[in-house]
CSV table of C-alpha atoms (C1' of nucleotides) in Angstrom, one decimal:
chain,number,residue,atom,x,y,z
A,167,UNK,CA,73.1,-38.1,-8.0
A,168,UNK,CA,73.5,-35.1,-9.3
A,169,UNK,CA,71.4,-35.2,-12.5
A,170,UNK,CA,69.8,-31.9,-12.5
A,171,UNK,CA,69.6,-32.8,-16.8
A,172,UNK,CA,68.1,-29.7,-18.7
A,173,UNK,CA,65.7,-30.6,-20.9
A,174,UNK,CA,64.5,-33.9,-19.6
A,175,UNK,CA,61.5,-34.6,-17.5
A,176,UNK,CA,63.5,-35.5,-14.1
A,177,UNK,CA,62.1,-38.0,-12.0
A,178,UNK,CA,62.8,-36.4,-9.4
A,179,UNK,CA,61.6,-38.2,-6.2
A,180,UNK,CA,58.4,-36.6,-4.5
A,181,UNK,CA,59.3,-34.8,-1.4
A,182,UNK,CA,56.4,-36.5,0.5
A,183,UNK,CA,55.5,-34.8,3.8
A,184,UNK,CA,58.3,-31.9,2.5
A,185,UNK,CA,57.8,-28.7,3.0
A,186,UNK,CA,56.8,-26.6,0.4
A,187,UNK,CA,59.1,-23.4,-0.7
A,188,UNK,CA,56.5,-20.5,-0.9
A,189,UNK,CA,58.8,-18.2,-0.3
A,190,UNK,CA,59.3,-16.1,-3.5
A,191,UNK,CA,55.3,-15.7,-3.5
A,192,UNK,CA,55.2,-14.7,0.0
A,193,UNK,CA,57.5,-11.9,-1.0
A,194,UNK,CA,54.0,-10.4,-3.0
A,195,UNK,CA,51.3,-8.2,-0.9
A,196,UNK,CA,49.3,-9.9,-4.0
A,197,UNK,CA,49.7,-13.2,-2.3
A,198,UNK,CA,49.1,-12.2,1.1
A,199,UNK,CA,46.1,-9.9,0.5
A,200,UNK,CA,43.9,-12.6,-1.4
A,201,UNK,CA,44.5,-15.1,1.5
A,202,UNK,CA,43.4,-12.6,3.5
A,203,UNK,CA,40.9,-11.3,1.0
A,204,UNK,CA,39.5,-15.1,0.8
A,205,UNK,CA,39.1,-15.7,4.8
A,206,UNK,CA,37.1,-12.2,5.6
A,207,UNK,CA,35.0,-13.2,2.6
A,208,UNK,CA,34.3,-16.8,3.4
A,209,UNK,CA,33.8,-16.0,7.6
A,210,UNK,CA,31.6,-12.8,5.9
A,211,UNK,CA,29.5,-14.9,3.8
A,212,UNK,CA,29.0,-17.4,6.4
A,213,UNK,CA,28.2,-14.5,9.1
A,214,UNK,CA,25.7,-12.9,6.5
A,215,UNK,CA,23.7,-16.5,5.6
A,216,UNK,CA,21.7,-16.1,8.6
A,217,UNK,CA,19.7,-13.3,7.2
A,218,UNK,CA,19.8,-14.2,3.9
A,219,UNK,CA,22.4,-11.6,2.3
A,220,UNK,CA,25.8,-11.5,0.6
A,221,UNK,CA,28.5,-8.9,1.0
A,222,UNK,CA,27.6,-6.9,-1.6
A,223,UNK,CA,23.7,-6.7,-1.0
A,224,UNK,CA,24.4,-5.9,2.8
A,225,UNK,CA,26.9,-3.0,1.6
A,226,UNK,CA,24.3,-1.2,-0.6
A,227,UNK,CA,21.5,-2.0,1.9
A,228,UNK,CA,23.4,0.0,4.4
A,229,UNK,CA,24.5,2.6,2.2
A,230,UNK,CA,20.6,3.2,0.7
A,231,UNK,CA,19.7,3.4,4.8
A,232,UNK,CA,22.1,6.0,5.1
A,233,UNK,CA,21.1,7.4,2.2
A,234,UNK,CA,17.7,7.9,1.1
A,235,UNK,CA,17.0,8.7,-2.1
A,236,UNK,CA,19.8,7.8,-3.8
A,237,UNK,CA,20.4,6.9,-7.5
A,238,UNK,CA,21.6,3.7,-8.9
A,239,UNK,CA,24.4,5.4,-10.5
A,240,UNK,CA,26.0,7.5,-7.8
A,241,UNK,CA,25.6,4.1,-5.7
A,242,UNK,CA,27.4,2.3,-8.1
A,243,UNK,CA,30.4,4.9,-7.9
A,244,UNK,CA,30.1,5.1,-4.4
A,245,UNK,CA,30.7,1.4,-3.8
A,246,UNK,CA,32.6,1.0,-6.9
A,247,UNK,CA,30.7,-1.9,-8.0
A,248,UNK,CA,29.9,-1.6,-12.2
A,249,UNK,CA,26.4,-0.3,-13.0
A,250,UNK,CA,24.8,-3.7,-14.5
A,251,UNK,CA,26.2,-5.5,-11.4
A,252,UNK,CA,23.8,-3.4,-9.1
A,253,UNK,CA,21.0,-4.1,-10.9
A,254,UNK,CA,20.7,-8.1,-10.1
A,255,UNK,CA,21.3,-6.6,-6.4
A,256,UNK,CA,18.9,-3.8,-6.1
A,257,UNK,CA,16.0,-6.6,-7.8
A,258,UNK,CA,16.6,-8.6,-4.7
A,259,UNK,CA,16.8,-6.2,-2.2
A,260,UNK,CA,13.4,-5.1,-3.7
A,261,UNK,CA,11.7,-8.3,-4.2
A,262,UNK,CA,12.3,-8.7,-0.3
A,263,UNK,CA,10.7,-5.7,0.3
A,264,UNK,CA,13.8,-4.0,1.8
A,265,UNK,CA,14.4,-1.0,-0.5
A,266,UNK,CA,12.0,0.9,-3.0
A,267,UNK,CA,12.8,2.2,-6.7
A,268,UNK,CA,10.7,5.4,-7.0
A,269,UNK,CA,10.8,7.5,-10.4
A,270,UNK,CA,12.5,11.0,-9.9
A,271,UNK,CA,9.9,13.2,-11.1
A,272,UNK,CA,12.8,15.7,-12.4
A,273,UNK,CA,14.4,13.5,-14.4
A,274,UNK,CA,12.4,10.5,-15.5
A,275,UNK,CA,15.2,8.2,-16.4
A,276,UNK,CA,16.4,8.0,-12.9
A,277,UNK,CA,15.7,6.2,-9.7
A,278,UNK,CA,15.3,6.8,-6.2
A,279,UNK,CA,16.4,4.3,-4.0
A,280,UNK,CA,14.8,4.3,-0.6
A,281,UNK,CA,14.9,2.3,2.7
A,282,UNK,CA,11.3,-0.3,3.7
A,283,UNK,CA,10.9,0.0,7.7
A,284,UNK,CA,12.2,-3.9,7.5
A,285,UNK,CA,15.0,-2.2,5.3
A,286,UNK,CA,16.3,-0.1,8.1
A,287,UNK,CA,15.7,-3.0,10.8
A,288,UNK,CA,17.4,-5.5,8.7
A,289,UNK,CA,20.6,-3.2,7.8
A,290,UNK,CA,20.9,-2.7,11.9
A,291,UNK,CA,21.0,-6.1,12.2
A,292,UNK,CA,23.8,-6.8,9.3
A,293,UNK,CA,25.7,-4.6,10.9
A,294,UNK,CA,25.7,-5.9,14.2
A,295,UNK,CA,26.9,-9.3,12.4
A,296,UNK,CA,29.5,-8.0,10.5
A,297,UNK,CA,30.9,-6.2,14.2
A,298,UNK,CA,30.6,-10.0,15.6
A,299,UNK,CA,32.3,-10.9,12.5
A,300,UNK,CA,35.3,-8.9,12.6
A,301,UNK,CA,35.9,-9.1,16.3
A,302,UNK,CA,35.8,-12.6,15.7
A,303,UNK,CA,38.5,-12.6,12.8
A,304,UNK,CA,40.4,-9.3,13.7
A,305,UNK,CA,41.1,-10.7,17.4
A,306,UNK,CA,44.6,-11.0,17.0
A,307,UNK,CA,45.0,-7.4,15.7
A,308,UNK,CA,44.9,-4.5,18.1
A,309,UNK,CA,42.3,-2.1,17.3
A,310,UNK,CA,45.6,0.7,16.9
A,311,UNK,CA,46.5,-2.3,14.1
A,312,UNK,CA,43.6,-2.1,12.7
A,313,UNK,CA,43.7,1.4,11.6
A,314,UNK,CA,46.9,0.9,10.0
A,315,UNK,CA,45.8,-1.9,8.2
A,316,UNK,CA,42.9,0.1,6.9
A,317,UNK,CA,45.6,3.4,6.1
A,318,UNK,CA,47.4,1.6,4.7
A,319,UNK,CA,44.8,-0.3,2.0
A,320,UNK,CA,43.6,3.1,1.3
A,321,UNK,CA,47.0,3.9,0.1
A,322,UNK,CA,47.1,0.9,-2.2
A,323,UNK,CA,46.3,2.1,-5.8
A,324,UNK,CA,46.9,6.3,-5.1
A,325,UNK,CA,50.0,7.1,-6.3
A,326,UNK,CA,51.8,9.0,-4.0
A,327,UNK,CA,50.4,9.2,-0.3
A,328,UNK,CA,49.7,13.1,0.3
A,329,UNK,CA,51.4,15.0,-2.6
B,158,UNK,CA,8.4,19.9,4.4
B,159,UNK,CA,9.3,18.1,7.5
B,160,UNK,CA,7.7,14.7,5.9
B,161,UNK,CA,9.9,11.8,6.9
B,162,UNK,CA,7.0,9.6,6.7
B,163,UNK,CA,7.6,6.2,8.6
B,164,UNK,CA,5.1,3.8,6.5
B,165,UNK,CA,5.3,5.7,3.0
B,166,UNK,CA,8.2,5.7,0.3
B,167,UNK,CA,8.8,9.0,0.9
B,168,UNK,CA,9.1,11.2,-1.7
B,169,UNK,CA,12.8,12.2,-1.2
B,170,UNK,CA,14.7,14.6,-3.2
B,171,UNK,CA,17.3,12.7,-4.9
B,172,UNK,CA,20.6,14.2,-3.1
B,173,UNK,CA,22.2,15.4,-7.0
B,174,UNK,CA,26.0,15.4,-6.3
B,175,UNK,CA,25.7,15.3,-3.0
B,176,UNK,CA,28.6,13.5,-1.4
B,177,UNK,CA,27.5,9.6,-0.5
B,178,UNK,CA,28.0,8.9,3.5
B,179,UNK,CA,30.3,5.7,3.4
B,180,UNK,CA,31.0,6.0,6.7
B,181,UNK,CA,29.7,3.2,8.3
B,182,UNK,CA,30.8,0.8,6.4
B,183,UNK,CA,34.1,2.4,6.4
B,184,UNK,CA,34.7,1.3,10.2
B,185,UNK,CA,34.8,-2.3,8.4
B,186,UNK,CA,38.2,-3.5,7.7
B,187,UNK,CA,36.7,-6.2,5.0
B,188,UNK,CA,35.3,-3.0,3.2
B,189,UNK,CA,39.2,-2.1,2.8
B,190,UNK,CA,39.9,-5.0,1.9
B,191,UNK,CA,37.8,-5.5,-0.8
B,192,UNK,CA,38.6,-2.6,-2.8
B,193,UNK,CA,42.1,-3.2,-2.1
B,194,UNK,CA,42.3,-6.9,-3.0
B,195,UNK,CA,40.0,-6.1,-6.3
B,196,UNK,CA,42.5,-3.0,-7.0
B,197,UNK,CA,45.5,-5.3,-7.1
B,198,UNK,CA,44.1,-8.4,-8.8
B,199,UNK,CA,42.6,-5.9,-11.4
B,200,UNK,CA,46.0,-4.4,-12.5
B,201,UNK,CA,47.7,-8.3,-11.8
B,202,UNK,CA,45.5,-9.8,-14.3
B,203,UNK,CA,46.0,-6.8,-16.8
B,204,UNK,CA,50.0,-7.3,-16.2
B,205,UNK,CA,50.1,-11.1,-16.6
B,206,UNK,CA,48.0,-11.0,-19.6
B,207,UNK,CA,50.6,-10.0,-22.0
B,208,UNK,CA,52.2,-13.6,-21.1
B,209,UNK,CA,48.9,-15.0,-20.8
B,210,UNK,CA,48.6,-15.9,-17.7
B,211,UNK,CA,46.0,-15.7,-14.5
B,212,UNK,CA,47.1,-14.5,-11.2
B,213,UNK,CA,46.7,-18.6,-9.9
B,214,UNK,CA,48.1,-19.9,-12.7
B,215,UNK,CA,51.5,-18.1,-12.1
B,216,UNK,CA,51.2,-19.1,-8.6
B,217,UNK,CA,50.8,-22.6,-9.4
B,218,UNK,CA,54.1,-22.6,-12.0
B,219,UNK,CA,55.9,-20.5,-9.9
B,220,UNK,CA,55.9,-23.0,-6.9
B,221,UNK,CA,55.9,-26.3,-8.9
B,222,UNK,CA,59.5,-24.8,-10.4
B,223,UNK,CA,60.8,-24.1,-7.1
B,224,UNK,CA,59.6,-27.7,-5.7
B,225,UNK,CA,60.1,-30.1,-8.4
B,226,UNK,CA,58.3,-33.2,-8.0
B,227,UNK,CA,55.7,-31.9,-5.8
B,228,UNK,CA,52.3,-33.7,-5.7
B,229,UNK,CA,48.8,-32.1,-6.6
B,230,UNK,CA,47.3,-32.0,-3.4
B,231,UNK,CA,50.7,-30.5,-1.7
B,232,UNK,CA,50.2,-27.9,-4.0
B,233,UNK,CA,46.5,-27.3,-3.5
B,234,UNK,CA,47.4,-27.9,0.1
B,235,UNK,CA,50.1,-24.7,-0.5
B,236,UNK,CA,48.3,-22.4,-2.2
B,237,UNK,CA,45.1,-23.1,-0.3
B,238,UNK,CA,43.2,-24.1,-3.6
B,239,UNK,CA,40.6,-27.0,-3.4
B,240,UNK,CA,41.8,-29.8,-5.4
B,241,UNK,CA,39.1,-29.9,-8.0
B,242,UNK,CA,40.0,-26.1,-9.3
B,243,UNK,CA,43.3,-27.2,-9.4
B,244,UNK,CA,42.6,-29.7,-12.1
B,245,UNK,CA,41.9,-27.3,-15.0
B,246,UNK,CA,45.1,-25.3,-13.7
B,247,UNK,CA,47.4,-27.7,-14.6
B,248,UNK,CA,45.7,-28.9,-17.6
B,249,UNK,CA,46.1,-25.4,-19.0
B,250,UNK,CA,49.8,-25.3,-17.7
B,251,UNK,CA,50.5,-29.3,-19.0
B,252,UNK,CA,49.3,-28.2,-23.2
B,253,UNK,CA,51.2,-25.0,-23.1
B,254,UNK,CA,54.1,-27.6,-21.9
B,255,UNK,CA,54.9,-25.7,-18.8
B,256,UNK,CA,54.6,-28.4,-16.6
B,257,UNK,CA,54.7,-32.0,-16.8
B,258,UNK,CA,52.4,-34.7,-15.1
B,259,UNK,CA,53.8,-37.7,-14.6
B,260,UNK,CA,52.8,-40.9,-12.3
B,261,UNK,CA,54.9,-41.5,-9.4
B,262,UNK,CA,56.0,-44.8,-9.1
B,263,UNK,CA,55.9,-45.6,-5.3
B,264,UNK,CA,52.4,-43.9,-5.6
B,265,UNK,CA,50.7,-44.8,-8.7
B,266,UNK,CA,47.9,-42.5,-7.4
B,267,UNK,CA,49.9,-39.6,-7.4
B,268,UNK,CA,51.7,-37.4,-10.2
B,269,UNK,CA,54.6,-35.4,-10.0
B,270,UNK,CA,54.5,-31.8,-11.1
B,271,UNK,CA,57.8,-31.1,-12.7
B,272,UNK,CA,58.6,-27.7,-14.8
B,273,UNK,CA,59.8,-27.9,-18.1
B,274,UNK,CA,62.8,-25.4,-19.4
B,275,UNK,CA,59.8,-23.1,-20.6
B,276,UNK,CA,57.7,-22.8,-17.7
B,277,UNK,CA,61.2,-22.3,-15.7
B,278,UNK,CA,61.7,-19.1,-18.7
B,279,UNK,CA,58.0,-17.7,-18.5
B,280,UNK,CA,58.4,-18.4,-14.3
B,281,UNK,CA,60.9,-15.7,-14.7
B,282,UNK,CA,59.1,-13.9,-16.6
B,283,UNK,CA,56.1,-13.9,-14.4
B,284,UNK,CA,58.2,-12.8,-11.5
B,285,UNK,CA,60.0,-10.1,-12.9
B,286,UNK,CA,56.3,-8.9,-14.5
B,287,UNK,CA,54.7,-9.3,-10.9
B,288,UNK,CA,57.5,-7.3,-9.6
B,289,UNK,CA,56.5,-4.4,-11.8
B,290,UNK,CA,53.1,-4.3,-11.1
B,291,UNK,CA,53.4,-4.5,-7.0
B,292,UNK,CA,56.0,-1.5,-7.4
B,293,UNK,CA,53.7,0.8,-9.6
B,294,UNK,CA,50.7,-0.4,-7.7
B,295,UNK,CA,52.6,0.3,-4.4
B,296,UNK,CA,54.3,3.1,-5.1
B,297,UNK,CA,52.6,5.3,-2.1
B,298,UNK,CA,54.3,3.0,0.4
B,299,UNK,CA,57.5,2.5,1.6
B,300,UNK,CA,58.9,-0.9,2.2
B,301,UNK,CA,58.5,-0.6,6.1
B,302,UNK,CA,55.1,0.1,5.4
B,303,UNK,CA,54.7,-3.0,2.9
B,304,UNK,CA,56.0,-5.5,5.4
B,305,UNK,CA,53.5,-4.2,8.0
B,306,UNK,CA,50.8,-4.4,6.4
B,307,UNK,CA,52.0,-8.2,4.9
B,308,UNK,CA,52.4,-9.1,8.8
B,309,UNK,CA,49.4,-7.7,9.6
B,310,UNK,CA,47.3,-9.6,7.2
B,311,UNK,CA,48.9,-12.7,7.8
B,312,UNK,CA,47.8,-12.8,11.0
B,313,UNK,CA,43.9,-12.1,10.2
B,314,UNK,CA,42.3,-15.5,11.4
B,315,UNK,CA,45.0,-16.4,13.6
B,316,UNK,CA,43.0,-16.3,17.1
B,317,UNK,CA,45.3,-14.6,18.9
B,318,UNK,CA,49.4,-13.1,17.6
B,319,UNK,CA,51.2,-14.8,19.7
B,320,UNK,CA,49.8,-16.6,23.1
C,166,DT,C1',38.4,-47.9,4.2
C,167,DA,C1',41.1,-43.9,2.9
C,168,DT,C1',43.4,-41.1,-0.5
C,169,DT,C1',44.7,-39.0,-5.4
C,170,DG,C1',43.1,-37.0,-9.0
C,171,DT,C1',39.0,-36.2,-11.6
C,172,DT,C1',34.3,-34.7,-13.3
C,173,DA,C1',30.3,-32.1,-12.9
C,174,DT,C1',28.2,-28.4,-11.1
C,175,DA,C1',27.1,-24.0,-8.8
C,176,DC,C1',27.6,-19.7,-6.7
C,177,DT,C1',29.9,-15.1,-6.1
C,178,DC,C1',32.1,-11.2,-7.9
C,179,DT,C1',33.6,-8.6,-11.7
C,180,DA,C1',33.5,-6.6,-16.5
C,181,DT,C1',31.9,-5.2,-21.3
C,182,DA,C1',28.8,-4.4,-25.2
C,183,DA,C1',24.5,-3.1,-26.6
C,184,DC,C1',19.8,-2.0,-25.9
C,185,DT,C1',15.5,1.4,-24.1
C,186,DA,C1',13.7,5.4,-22.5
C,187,DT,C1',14.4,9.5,-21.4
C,188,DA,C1',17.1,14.0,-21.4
D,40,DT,C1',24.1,13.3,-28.6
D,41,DA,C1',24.4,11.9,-23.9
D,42,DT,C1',22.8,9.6,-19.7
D,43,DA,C1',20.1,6.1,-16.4
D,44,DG,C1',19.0,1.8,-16.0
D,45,DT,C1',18.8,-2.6,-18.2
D,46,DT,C1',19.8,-7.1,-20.6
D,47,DA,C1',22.8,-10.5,-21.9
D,48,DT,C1',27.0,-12.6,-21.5
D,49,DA,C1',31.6,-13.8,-20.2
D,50,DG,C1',35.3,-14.6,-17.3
D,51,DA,C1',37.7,-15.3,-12.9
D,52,DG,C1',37.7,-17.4,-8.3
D,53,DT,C1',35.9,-20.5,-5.0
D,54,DA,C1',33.3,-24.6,-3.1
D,55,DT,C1',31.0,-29.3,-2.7
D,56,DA,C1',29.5,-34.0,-3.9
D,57,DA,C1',30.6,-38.1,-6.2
D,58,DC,C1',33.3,-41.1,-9.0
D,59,DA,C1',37.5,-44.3,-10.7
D,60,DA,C1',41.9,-46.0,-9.7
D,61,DT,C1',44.9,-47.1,-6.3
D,62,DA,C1',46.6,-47.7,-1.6
DNA sequence: TATTGTTATACTCTATAACTATA
DNA sequence: TATAGTTATAGAGTATAACAATA
């Protein structure tokens, strides 16, 4: 039964409880990183739903705490998101009453973000989620893995490592 | 000018080009991960678009040529892809004539997922093109360091590495 | 009853063009 | 003219509920 034809369909028999050949996309950091990409996300989101914020909103709350008086557009570049995309963000963050848009007298195009009181309190407790969060996923990684894991996606994307 | 009010929006100067303090979310390793993951998809999806094709779509014709015969919901079950999305996959994959559908006949359920001659060519393709883009993408890291960081992430969510 | 594939739908994240109001 | 923020829109990727056909 050796009838490996070229151009026909095959019926070839389904390999029921087979197991599948992955491995020429396992050989792709591509493949591994959005599985891994996908699960920190998912466990995230699900961390995050208990105060009410995504990913994204909890990283620009945290980085307006840490930095008052920000504009929209070096936040944007700081947290590489595009500058429309912030917009939708910083709309909800205000609505809640969690961050303020001020006008910069100096330049009247511009905005300062700043920090509510419930701002600050709620960006302490996001980040005391996210710790749980990644204690909870990271537990089979040594913390000493963990900073290599981190090096080492910093290095993704730059070239050459120090030269 | 010491007036870091508590209650008022403050009337901060906005910091010009002052340098942005990440460095709290920096201690997260989904932070990483997200610039990292949207790095590579970015520069995937540019590379696969001169055959026309998204990063799962590849994914899905790649492992339906190594395992011919393979039913849908092994291959969602593979590629961890909920069935549903896998639908319009294959649809796209079937009318470029890629990939062929057809009913098995101890399962009339079930359809086999068989590759045609072209989707076995533009498989190639698709590798050889991924191949590309992980070296230029990776270029800052040596292949010690690449299978490192591929164990490393494959063992995010994994309770504990080995016990 | 359970499973295979499907439809419909929705939410998140990302990206681009074009507008407005200032500069 | 250039820039800050905005609007509108589109495309990926992911997720869930519910259905028809079949087991």
């Amino acid at each position: 039964m050796d009838s490996h034809n070229k151009n026909a369909p095959i019926a070839v028999e389904p390999e029921a409880d087979a197991v599948i050949d992955d491995a020429i996309l396992h050989q792709f950091v591509g493949y591994h990183m959005r599985r891994a990409a996908n699960l920190l996300q998912a466990d995230m989101a699900r961390t995050l739903k208990e105060i009410d914020l995504r990913m994204i909103t909890m990283s620009v709350l945290v980085v307006v705490v840490d930095n008052p008086g920000l504009r929209q557009s070096q936040l944007a570049d700081a947290l590489a998101i595009e500058r429309p995309n912030l917009v939708s963000i910083l709309d909800e963050l205000e609505s809640r009453n969690l961050v303020l848009r001020t006008r910069v007298p100096t330049d009247r195009r511009a905005y300062a973000l700043t920090p509510t009181a419930a701002g600050r309190t709620l960006a302490q407790r996001a980040l005391a989620l996210t710790t749980e969060h990644e204690d909870r996923v990271l537990a089979g990684i040594t913390p000493e893995e963990r900073s290599t894991l981190v090096s080492l996606m910093q290095r993704i994307g730059s070239a050459s490592g120090d030269a």
